[in-house]
Coordinates of C-alpha atoms in Angstrom, one line a residue:
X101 CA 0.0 0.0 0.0
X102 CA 3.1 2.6 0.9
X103 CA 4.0 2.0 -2.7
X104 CA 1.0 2.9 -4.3
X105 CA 0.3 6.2 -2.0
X106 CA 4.0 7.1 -3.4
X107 CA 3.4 6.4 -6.6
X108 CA -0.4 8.7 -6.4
X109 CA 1.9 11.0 -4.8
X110 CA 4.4 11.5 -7.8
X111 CA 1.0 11.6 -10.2
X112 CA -0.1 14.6 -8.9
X113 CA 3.3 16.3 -8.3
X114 CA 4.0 15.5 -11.9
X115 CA 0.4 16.7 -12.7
X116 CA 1.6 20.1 -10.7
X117 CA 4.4 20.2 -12.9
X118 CA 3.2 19.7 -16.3
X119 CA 0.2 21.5 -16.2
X120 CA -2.1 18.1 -16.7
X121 CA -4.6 17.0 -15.3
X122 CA -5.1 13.4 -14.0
X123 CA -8.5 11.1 -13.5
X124 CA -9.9 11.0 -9.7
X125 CA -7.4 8.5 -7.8
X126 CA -10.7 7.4 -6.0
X127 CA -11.6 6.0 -8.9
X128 CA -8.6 3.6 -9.3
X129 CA -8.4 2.6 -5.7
X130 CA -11.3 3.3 -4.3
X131 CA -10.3 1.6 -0.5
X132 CA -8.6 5.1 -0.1
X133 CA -8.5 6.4 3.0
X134 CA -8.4 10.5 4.2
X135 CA -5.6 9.1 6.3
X136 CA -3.9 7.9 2.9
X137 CA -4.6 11.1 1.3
X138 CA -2.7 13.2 3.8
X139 CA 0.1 10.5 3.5
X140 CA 0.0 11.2 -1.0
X141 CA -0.2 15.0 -0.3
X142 CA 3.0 14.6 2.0
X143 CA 4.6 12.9 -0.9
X144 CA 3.3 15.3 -3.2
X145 CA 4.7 18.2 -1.3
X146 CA 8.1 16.7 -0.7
X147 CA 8.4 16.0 -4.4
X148 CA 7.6 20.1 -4.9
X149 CA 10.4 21.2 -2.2
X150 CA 13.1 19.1 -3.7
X151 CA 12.8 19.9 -7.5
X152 CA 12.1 23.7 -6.4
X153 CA 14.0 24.7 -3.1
X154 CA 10.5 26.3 -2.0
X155 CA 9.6 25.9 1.4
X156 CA 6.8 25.7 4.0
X157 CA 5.9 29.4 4.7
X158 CA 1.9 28.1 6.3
X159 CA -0.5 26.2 5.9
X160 CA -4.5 26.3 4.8
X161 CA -7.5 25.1 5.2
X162 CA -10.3 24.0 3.0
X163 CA -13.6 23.7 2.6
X164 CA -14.9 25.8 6.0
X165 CA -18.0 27.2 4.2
X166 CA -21.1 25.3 3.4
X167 CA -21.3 27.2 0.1
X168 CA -18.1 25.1 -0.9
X169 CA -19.1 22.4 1.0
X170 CA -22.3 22.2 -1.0
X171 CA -20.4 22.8 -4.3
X172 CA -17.9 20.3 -4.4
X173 CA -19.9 17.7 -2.6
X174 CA -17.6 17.9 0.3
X175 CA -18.6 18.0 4.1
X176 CA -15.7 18.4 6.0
X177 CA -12.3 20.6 6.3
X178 CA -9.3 19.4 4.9
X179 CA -5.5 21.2 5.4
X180 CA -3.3 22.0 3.0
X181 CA 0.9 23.2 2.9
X182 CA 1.7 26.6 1.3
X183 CA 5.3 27.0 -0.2
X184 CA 6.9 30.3 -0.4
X185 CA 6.4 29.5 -4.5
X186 CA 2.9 30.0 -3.9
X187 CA 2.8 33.6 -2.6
X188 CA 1.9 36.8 -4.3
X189 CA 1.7 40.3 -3.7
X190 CA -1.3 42.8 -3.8
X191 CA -2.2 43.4 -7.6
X192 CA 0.0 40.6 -8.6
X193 CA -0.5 39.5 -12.7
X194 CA -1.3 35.9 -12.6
X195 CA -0.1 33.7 -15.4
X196 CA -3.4 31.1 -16.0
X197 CA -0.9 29.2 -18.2
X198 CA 0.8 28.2 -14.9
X199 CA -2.4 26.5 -13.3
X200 CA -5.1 23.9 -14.9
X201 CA -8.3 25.1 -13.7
X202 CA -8.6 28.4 -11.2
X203 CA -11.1 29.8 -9.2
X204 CA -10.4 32.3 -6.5
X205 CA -12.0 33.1 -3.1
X206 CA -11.5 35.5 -0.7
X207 CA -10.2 35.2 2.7
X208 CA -9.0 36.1 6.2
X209 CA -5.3 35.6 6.6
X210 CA -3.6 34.8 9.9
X211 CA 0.0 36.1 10.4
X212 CA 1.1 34.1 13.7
X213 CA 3.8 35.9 16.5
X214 CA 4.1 32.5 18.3
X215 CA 3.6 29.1 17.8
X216 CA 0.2 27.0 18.2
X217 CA 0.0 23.3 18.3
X218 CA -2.8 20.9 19.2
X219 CA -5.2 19.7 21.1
X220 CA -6.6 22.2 22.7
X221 CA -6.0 25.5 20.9
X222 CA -9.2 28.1 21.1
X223 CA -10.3 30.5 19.8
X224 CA -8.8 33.0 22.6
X225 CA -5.5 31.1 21.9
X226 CA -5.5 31.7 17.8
X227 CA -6.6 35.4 18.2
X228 CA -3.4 35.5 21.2
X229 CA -0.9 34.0 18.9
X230 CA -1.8 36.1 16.2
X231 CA 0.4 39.3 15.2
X232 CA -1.5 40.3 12.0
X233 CA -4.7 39.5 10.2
X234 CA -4.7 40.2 6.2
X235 CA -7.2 40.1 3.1
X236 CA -6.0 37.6 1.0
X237 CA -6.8 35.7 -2.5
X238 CA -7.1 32.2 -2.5
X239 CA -6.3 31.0 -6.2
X240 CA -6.7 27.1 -5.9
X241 CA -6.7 25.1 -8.6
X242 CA -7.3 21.7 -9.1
X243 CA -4.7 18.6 -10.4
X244 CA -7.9 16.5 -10.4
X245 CA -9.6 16.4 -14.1
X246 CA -12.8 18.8 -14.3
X247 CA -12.8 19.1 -10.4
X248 CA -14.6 15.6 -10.0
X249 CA -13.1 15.1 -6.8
X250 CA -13.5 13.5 -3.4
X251 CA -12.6 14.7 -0.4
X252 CA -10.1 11.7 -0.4
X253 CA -9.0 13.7 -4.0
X254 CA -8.6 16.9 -2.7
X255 CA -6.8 15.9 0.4
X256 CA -4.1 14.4 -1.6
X257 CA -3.8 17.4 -4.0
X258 CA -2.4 19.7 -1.2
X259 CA -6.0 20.7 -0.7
X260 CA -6.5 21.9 -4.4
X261 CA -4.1 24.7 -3.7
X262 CA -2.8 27.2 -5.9
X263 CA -1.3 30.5 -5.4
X264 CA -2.5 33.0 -2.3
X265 CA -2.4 37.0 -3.1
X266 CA -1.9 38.8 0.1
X267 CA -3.0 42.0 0.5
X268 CA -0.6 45.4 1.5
X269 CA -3.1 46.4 4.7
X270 CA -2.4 43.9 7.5
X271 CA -4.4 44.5 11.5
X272 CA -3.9 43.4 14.5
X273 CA -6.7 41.5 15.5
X274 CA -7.7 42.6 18.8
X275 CA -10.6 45.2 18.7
X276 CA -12.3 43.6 15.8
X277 CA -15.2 40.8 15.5
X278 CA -14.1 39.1 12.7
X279 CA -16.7 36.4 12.8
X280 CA -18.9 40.0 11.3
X281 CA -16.4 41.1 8.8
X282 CA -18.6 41.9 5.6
X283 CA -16.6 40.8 2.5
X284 CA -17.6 42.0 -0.7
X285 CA -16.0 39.9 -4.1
X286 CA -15.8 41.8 -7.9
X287 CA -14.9 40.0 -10.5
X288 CA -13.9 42.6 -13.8
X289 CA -15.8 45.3 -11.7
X290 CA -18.7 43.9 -10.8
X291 CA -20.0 42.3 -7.5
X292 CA -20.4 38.7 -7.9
X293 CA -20.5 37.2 -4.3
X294 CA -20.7 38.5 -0.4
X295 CA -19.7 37.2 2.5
X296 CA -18.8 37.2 5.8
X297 CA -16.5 35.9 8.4
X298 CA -18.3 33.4 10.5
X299 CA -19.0 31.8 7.3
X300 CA -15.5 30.2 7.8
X301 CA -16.8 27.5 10.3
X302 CA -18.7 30.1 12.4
X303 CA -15.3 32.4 12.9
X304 CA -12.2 32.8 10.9
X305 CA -10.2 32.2 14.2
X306 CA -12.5 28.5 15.2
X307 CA -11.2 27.6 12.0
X308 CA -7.8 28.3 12.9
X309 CA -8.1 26.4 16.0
X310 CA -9.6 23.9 14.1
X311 CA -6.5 23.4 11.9
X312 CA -4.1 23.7 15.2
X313 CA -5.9 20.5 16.6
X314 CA -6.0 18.5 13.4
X315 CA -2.6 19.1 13.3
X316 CA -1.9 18.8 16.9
X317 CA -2.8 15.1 16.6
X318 CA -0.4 14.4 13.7
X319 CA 3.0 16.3 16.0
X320 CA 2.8 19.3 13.3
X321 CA 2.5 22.7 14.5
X322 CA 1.7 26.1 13.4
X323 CA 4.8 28.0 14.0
X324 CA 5.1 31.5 14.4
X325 CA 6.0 33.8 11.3
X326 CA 3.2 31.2 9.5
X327 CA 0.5 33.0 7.4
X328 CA -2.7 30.5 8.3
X329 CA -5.6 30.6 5.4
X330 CA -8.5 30.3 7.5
X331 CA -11.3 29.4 4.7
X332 CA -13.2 30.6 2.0
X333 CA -16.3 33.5 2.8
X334 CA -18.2 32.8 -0.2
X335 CA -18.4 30.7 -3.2
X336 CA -15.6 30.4 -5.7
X337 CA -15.2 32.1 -8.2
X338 CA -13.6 30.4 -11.8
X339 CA -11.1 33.0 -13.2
X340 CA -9.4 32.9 -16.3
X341 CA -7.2 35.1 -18.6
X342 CA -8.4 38.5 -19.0
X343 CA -9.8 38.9 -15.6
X344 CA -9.4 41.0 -12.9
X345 CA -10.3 40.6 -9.1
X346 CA -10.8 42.4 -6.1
X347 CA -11.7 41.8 -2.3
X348 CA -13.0 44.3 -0.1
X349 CA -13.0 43.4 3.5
X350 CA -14.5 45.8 5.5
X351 CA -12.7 46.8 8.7
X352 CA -9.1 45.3 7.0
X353 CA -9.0 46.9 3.5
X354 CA -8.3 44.9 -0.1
X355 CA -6.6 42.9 -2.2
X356 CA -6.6 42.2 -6.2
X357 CA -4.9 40.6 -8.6
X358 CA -5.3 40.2 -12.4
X359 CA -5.0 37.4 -14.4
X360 CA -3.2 37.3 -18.1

């Protein structure tokens, strides 16, 4: 079985790589496990460090919101590893050549001081730990074919991650709710979604806590100087060349980026 998770492992980095997209491994092995699927995304991920010399600048989390939920017929979180590869700045130009098939979201980012590891991490203890919050871009993308995936499929593709845009206004987070941030999403100048923060599992920072206990069980921490995607606010949105986005964040300011 370890040489089959390696080999689903290399699939999908090589999918990464080459820009092409691969069937649903559910549907070869269907006995796959979640368990498994972190195990293929660890693969995955190594594969990514060595070829590149990126590294782990944070981590994600996926599918917090029941709009996403609901969309890709998935009903629980999943985590995923950001690489300093996947980082962009405020009004960034995104190549779509570089990514199979992108949609973007807005987010809350989470810009830790100190370190938070599992079990028992609150809500009190996430917003304590954290230095900075930030609007950010979540560009994932998908390694699966036509986003026919399982949460078994998106586990193992790093969580369908793609890039992150971060935005130039960064908070502390004391003094504001940000389970009632209001989040507003244009797409080529015109407002295709709203949102809010508690739609990322009731607060951006239970979410956070959420991800700190997961990985609390597994020995992995979040370390401090880690920017933490706490989950999407609305629905995605698919993006492609030509297209220009913007998130408005009220309370925290915005963040765009186009896409050529």
């Amino acid at each position: 079985m370890e040489e089959k998770l390696v080999r689903y492992g290399n699939l999908l980095y090589e999918a990464w790589k080459n820009r092409r997209p691969i069937d649903p491994l559910i549907a070869d092995d269907p006995t796959l496990t979640i368990e498994d699927a972190y195990r293929i995304q660890q693969q995955m991920i190594a594969r990514r460090l060595e070829a590149t010399g990126e590294q782990i600048v944070g981590k994600k989390i996926g599918v917090t919101s029941k709009v996403v939920m609901k969309m890709l017929d998935v009903h629980q979180p999943d985590f995923g590893m950001l690489t300093s590869g996947m980082v962009c700045n405020h009004g960034a130009a995104i190549d779509t050549r570089t990514l199979i098939a992108p949609k973007a979201e807005g987010e809350i980012a989470f810009i830790l001081k100190r370190d938070l590891i599992g079990p028992g991490v609150t809500i009190a203890d996430v917003l304590a730990a954290t230095e900075l919050v930030v609007p950010c871009i979540e560009v994932v993308d998908s390694r699966i074919r036509d986003w026919k995936i399982t949460i078994q499929d998106t586990v193992a593709d790093n969580a369908s991650s793609g890039l992150i845009v971060v935005g130039d206004s960064a908070l502390s987070p004391h003094g504001l709710d940000l389970a009632l941030v209001g989040m507003t999403l244009e797409k080529n100048g015109e407002v295709v979604d709203t949102g809010a923060g508690a739609a990322a599992l009731g607060h951006p920072a239970n979410a956070v806590a959420w991800l700190a206990n997961t990985l609390g069980a597994l020995d992995i921490p979040l370390n401090a100087g880690e920017i933490i995607l706490s989950g999407s606010l609305a629905a995605m949105v698919p993006v492609s060349a030509g297209d220009s986005l913007a998130i408005s964040l009220g309370g925290l300011g915005t963040v765009s980026a186009r896409f050529i």
